[in-house]
Coordinates of C-alpha atoms in Angstrom, one line a residue:
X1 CA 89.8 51.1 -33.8
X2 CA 88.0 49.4 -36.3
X3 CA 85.0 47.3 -35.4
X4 CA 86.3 44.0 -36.7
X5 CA 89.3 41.8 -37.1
X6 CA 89.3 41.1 -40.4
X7 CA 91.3 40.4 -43.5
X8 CA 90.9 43.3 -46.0
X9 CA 93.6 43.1 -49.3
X10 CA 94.6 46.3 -49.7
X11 CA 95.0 45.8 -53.4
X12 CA 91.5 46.3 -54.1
X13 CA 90.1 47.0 -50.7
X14 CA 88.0 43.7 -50.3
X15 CA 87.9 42.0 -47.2
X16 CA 88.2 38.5 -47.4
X17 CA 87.8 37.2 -44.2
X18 CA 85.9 38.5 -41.0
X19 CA 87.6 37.6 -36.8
X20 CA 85.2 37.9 -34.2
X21 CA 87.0 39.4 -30.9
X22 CA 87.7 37.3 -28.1
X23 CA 84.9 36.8 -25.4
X24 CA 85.4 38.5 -21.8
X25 CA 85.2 34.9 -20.7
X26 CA 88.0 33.6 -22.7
X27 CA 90.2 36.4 -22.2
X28 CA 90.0 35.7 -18.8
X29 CA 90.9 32.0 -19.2
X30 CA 93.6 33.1 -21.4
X31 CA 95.1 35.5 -18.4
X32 CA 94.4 32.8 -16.1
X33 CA 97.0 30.2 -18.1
X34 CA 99.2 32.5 -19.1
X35 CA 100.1 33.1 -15.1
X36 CA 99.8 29.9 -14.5
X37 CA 102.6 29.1 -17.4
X38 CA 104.5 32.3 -15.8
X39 CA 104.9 30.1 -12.0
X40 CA 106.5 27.3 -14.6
X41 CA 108.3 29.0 -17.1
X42 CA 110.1 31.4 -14.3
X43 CA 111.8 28.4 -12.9
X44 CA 113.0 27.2 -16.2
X45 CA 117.0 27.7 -16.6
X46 CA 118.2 29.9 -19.8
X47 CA 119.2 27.1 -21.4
X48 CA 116.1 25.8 -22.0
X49 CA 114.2 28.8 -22.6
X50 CA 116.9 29.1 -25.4
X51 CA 116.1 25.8 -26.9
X52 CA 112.3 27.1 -27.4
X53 CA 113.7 30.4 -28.4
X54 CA 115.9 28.6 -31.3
X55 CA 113.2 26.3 -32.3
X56 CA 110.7 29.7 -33.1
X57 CA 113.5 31.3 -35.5
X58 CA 114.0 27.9 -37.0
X59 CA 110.4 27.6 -37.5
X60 CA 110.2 31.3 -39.0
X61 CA 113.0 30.5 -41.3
X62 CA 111.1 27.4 -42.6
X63 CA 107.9 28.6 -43.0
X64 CA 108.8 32.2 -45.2
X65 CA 106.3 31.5 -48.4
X66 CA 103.4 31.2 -46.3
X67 CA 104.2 33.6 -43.9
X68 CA 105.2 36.5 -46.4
X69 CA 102.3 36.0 -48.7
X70 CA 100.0 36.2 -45.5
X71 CA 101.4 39.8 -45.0
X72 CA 100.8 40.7 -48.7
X73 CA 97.2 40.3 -48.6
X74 CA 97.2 41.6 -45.1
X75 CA 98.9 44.7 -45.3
X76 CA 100.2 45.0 -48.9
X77 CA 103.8 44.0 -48.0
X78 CA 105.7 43.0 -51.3
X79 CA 107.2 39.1 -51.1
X80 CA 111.3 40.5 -51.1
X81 CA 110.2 42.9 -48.1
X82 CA 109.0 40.2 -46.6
X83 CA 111.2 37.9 -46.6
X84 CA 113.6 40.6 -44.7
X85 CA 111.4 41.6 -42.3
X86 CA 111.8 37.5 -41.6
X87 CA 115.1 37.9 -41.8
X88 CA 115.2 40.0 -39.0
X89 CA 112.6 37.9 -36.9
X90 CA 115.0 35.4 -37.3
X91 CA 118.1 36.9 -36.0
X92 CA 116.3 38.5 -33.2
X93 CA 115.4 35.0 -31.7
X94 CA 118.4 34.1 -32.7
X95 CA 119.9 36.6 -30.6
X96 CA 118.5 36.3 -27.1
X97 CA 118.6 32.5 -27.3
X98 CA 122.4 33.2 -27.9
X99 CA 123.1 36.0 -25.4
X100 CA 119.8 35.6 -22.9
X101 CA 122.0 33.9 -20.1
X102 CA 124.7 36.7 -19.8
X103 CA 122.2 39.9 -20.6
X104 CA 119.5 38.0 -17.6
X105 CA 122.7 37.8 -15.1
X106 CA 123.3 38.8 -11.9
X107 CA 125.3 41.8 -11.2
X108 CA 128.0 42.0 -8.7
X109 CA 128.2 45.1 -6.9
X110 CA 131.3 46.1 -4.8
X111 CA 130.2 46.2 -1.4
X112 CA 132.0 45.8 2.2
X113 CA 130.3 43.4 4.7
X114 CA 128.2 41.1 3.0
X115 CA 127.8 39.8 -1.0
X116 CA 125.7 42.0 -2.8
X117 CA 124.4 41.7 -6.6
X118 CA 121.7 42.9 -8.9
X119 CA 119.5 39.8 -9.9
X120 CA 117.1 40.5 -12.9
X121 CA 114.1 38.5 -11.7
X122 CA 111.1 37.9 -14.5
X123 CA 107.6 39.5 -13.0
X124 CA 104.6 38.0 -14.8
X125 CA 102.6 38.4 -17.5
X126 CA 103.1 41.2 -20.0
X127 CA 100.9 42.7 -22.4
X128 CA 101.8 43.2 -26.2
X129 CA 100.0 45.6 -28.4
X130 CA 101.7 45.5 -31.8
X131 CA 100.8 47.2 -34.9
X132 CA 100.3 46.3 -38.3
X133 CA 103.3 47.6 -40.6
X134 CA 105.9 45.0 -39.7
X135 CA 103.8 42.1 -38.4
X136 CA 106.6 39.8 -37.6
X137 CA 109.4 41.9 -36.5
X138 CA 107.8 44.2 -34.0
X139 CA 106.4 41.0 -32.5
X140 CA 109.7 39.6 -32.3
X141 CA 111.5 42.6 -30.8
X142 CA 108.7 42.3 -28.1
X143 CA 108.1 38.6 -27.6
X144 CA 111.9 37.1 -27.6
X145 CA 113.4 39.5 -24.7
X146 CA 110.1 39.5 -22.7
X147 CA 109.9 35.2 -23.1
X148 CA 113.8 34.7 -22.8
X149 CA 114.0 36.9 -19.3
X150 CA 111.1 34.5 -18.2
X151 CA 107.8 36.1 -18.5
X152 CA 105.0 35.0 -20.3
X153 CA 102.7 37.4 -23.1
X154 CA 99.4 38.3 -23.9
X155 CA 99.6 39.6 -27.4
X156 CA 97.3 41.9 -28.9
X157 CA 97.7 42.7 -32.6
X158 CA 96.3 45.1 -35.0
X159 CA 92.6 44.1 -36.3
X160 CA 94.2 44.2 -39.8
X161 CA 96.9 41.6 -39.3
X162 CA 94.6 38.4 -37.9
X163 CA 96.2 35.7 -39.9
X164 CA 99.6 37.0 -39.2
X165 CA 99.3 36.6 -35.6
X166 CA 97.4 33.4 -35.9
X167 CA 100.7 32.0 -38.0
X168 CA 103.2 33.3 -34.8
X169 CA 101.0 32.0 -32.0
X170 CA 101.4 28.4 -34.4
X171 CA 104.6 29.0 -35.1
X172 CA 105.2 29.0 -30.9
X173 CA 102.5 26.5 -30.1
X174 CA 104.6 23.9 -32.5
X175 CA 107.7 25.6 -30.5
X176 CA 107.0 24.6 -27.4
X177 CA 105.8 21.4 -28.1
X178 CA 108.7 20.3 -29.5
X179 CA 110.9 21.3 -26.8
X180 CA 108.8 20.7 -24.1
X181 CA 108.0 24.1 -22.5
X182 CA 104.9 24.9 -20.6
X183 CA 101.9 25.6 -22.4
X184 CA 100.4 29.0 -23.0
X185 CA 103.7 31.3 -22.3
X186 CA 102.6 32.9 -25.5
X187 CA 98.4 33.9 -26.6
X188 CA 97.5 35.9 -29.1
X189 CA 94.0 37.6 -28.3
X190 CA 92.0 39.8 -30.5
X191 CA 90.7 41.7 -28.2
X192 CA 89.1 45.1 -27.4
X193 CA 90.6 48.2 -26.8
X194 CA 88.5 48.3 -23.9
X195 CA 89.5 44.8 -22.8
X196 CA 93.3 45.6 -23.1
X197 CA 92.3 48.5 -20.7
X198 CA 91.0 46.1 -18.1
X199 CA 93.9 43.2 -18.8
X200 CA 96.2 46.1 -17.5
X201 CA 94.1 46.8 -14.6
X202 CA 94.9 43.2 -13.7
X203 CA 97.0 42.1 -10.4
X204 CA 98.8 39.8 -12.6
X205 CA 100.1 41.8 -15.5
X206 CA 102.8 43.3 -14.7
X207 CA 103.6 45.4 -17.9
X208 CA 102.5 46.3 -21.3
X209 CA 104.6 47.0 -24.8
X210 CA 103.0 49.1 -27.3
X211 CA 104.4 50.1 -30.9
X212 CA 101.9 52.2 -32.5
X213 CA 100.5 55.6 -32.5
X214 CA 101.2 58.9 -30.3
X215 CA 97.2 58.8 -29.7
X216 CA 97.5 54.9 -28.6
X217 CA 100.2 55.5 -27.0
X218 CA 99.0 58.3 -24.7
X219 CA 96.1 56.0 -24.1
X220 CA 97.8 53.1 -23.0
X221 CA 100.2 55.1 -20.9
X222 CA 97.3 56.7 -18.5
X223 CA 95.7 53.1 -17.9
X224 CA 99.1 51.6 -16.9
X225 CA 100.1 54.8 -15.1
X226 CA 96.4 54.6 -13.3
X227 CA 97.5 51.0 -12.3
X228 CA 101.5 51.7 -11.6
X229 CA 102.1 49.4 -14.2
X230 CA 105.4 49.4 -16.4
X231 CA 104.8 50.5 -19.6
X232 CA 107.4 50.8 -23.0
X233 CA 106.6 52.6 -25.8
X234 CA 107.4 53.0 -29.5
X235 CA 105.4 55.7 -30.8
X236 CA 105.4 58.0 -33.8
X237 CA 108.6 59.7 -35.5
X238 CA 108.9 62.6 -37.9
X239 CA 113.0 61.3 -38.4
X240 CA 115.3 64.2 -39.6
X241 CA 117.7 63.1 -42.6
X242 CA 120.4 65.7 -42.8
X243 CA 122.6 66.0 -46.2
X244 CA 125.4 68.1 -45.3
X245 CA 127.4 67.6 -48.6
X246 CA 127.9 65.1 -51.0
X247 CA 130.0 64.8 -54.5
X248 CA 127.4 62.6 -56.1
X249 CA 123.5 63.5 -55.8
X250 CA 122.4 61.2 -58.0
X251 CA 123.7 58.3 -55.1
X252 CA 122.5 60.6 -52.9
X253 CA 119.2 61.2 -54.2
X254 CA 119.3 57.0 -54.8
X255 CA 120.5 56.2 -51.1
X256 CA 117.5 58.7 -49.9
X257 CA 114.8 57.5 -51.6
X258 CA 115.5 54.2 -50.7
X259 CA 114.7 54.6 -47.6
X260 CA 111.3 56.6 -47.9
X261 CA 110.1 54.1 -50.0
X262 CA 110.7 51.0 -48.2
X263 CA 107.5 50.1 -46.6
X264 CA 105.4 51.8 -48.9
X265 CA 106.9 54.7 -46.3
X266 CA 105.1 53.0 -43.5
X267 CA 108.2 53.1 -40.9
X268 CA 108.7 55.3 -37.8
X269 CA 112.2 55.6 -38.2
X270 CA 111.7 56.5 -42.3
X271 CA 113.6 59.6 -43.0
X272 CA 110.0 61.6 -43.2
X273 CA 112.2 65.1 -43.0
X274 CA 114.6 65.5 -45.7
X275 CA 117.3 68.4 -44.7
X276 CA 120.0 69.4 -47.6
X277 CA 122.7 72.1 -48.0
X278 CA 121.0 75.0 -50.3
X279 CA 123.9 74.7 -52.8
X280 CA 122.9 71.1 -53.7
X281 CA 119.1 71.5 -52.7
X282 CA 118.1 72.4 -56.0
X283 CA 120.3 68.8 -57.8
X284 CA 118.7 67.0 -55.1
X285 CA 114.8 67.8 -55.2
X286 CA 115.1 67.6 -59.1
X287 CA 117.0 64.0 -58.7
X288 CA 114.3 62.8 -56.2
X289 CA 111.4 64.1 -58.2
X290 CA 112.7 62.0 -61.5
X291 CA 112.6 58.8 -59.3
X292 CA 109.2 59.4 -58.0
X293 CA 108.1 59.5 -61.4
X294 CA 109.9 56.4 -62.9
X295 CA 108.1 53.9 -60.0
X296 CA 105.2 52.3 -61.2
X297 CA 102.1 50.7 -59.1
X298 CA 103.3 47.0 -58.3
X299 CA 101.6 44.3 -57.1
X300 CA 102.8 42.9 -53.8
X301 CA 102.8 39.0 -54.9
X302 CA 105.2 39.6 -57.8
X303 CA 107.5 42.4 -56.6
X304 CA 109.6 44.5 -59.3
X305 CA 112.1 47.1 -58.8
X306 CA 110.8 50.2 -59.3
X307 CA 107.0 49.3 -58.2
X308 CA 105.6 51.0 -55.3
X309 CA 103.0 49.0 -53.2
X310 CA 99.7 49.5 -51.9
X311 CA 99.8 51.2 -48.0
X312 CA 98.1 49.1 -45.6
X313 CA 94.6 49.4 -46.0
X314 CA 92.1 52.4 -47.9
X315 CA 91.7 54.5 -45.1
X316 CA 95.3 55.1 -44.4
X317 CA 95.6 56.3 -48.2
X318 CA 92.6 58.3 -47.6
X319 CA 94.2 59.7 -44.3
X320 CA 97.6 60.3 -46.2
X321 CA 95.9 61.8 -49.7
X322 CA 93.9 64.6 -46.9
X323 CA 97.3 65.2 -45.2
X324 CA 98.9 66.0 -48.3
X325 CA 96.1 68.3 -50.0
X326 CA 96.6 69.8 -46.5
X327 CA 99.9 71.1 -46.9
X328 CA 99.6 72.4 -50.1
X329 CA 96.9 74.3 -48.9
X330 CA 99.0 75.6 -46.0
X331 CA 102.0 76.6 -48.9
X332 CA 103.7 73.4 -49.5
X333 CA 104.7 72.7 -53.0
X334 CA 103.5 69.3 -54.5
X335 CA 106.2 68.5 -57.4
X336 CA 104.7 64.7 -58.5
X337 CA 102.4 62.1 -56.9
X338 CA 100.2 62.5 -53.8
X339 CA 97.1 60.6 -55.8
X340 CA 94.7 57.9 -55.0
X341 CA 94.6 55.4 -57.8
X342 CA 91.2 53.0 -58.4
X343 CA 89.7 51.5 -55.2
X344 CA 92.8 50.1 -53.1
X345 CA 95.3 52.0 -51.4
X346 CA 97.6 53.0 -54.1
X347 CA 98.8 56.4 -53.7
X348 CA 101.1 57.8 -55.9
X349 CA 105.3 58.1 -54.5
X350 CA 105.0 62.1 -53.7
X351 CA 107.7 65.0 -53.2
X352 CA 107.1 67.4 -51.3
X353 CA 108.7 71.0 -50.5
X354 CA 108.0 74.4 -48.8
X355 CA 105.8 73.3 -45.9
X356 CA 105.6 75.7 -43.8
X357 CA 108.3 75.6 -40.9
X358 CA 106.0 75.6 -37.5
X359 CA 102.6 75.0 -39.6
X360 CA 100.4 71.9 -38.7
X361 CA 101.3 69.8 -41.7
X362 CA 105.3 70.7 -40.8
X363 CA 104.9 68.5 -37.5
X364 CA 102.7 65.8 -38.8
X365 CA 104.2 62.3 -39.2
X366 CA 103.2 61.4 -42.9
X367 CA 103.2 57.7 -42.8
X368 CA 103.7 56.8 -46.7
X369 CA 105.6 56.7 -49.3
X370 CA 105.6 61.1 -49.5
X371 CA 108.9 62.7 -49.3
X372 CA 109.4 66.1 -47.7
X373 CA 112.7 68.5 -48.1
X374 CA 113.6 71.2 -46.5
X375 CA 116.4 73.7 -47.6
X376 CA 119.2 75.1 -45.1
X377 CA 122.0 77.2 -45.5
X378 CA 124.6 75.9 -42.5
X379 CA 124.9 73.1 -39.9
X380 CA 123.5 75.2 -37.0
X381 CA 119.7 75.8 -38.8
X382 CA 120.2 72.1 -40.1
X383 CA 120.0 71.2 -36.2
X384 CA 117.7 73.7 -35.8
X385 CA 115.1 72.4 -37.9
X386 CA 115.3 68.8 -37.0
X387 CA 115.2 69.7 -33.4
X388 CA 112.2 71.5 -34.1
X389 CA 110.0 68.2 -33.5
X390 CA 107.6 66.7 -31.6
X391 CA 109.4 63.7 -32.0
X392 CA 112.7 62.1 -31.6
X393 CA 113.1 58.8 -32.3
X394 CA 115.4 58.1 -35.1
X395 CA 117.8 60.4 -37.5
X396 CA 120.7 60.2 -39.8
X397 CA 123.1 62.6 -41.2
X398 CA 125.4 62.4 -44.1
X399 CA 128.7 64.1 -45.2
X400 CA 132.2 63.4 -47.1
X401 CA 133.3 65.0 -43.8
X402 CA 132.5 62.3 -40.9
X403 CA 133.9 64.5 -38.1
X404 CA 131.2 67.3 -39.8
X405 CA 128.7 65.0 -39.7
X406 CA 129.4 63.7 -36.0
X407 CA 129.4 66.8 -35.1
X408 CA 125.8 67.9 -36.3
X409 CA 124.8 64.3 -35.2
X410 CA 125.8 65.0 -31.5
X411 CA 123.3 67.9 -31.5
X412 CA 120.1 66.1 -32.6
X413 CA 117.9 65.4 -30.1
X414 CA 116.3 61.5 -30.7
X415 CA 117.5 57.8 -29.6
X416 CA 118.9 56.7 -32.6
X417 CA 121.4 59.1 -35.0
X418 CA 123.3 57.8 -37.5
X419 CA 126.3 59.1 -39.4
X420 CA 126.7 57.9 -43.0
X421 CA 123.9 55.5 -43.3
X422 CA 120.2 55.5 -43.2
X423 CA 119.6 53.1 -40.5
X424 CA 122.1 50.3 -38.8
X425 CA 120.4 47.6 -38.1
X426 CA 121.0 44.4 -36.2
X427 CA 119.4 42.5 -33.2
X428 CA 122.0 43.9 -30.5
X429 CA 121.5 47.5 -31.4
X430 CA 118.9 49.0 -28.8
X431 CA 115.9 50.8 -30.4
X432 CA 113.6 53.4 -29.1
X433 CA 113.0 57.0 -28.7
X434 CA 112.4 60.6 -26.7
X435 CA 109.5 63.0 -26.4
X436 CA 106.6 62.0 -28.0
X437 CA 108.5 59.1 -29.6
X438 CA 107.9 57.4 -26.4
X439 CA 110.3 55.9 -23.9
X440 CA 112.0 52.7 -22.9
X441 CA 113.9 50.4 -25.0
X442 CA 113.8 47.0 -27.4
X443 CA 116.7 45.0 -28.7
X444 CA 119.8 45.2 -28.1
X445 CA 121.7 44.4 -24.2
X446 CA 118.6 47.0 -23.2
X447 CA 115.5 45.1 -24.3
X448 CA 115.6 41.8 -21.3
X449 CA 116.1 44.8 -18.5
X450 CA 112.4 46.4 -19.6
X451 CA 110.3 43.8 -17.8
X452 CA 112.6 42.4 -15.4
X453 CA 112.5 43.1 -11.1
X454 CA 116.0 44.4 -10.5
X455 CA 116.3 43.3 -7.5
X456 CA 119.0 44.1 -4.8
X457 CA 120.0 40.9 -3.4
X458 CA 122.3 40.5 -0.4
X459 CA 124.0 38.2 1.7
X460 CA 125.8 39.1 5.0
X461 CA 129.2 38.1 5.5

């Protein structure tokens, strides 16, 4: 963790404005009011905790060139990427205003002798810990189930992204004015690691969301497991991308790239393991090496096609630049890229090949714009090797023969494959992962059941 909120531009690495963390006095004020809002806001019908819901996207929507250029000093995000990672905030609040009231409803359950049904009762104050490469969206995906079922949050985001969460706790403050809901459902609270540990401890908190890292993850998990607390997780993915076949590598190579360069490569579910057919291998590094070359270092206020972006601050470059000298070392093959450019956190769009299957840079997660591709010679060792994984969280595979490719899909172990696209993506479509890609669910019909009491309610006849 780093030992300051602050604003740091990753374009040249200055920091340009310093946070202080929140007191252990004001934290507990904060807790304090956000159960207090919880005994209101539980009793609220989902019609009106729609109407707050609709007034946030509507405020999102309106607000997009102040919110996206926020981001691109923040984190380096470029203005277009921004504007449809707000797209997706959007639709999200969108979406459980529009569906809360049947997702939140009670169940009937056959039963002879009395009425019996499955109620999905809100249970207090939940704790967000969000992370800094989409710092809109994976607050969304977390806040809009966990307010629309009736909770209330305590949001902690990444040090890196103060001004970001400053502009959503606005953005919901003018919300709930507006529509007259109760004060503090919603606090954003730069705190310590070490005070997110002891919120959890707390009677009244009754569940915590983290998207971040494995290491965070295992972190938070013991202190809510200590305290039989819920917990969801979103951690880390090494996501296989299987190219069975294809008639065209050039859109191949296009459709692929695409996808490990969106973000600056900063995505779990980015296609970070890049499996193809040895009789089109060879087309397909050669077609992906040529685009590597042709992007040129963009700057994230005036976004360009073909300009890659800065990552999100120095030291993940660093981090990144040691993880790829790494796995040359070990016997990868470095074909273009994988350089630190002046004092930012430019580093160059890389391809790499030939790391080692089973060697310590083969199960890392490279989070930047660094492509790796493996060669295999059928659909079993293409399973195989993206199976071989501490992760499991997203996946995709790709053929002119969809029953091939559902096939090989069946057999991947993750919670998300795809057949024929990168990544579907949509507010109703439930995201999460297995192993070390955590557990539990956001989005979709899944995401109100995560922090809900489902409670067994019966009536004798």
């Amino acid at each position: 963790m780093s030992d300051q909120y602050r604003v740091q531009n990753p374009v040249n690495n200055q920091v340009v404005e310093i946070f202080d963390f929140i007191s252990d006095e004001d934290l507990g004020t904060a807790l304090d009011c956000a159960d207090a809002a919880f005994a209101q806001w539980r009793e609220v019908s989902f019609e009106d905790r729609a109407a707050l819901l609709h007034k946030i996207a509507e405020l999102f929507d309106a607000k997009r060139p102040e919110l996206t250029r926020i981001i691109a000093e923040e984190m380096g995000k470029p203005l277009d990427q921004g504007e449809a990672e707000l797209n997706d905030v959007v639709n999200i609040f969108n979406y459980y205003a529009d569906h809360g009231a049947e997702l939140g409803a009670d169940e009937p359950i056959e039963h002879t002798g009395g009425e019996a049904v499955i109620r999905k009762v809100p249970t207090g104050v939940i704790v967000g810990v969000m992370p800094w490469n989409f710092p809109y969206y994976q607050v969304a995906r977390f806040a809009a189930p966990t307010l629309m079922a009736g909770n209330t949050v305590l949001l902690k985001h990444a040090e890196i992204c103060p001004r970001s969460a400053e502009a959503i706790q606005a953005i919901i403050d003018e919300a709930i004015q507006v529509t007259g809901a109760p004060a503090h459902l919603y606090t954003n609270v730069r705190a310590t690691h070490d005070q997110v540990a002891d919120l959890i401890a707390d009677m009244r908190v009754q569940g915590v969301s983290l998207t971040g890292s494995e290491r965070a993850g295992r972190a938070v998990a013991a202190t809510a497991g200590q305290h039989l607390k819920k917990a969801l997780l979103e951690l880390g993915g090494t996501d296989a991308y299987i190219v069975l076949d294809t008639d065209d590598v050039e859109a191949a190579a296009d459709t692929a790239w695409g996808k490990r360069i969106a973000n600056t490569g900063q995505a779990c579910t980015s296609n970070k393991r890049i499996i193809v057919m040895e009789d089109i291998y060879d087309d397909f590094v050669d077609a992906m090496v040529r685009r590597a070359k042709a992007f040129a270092q963009g700057d994230p206020l005036d976004p360009q096609e073909g300009h890659f972006y800065p990552l999100s601050s120095r030291d993940a470059a660093e981090i990144l630049d040691e993880q790829v000298k790494k796995a040359v070392e070990e016997g990868a093959t470095l074909h273009v890229g994988g350089e630190l450019t002046g004092d930012g956190a430019y580093f160059t769009p890389a391809v790499l090949t030939d790391v080692p299957v089973g060697s310590e840079s083969y199960y890392a997660e490279f989070f930047g714009p660094v492509a790796e591709i493996y060669k295999v010679a059928s659909d079993d060792e293409a399973v195989k090797l993206a199976n071989d994984s501490n992760y499991g969280l997203g996946g995709a595979v790709f053929s002119q023969d969809e029953e091939r490719a559902k096939k090989v899909a069946n057999r991947v172990v993750t919670g998300m494959i795809h057949v024929n696209i990168p990544q579907a993506r949509g507010p109703e479509l439930p995201f999460g992962g297995v192993k070390n890609s955590g557990f539990g669910r956001e989005l979709g019909t899944l995401g109100m059941d995560e922090f809900v009491n489902k409670q067994r309610f019966y009536v004798a006849d």
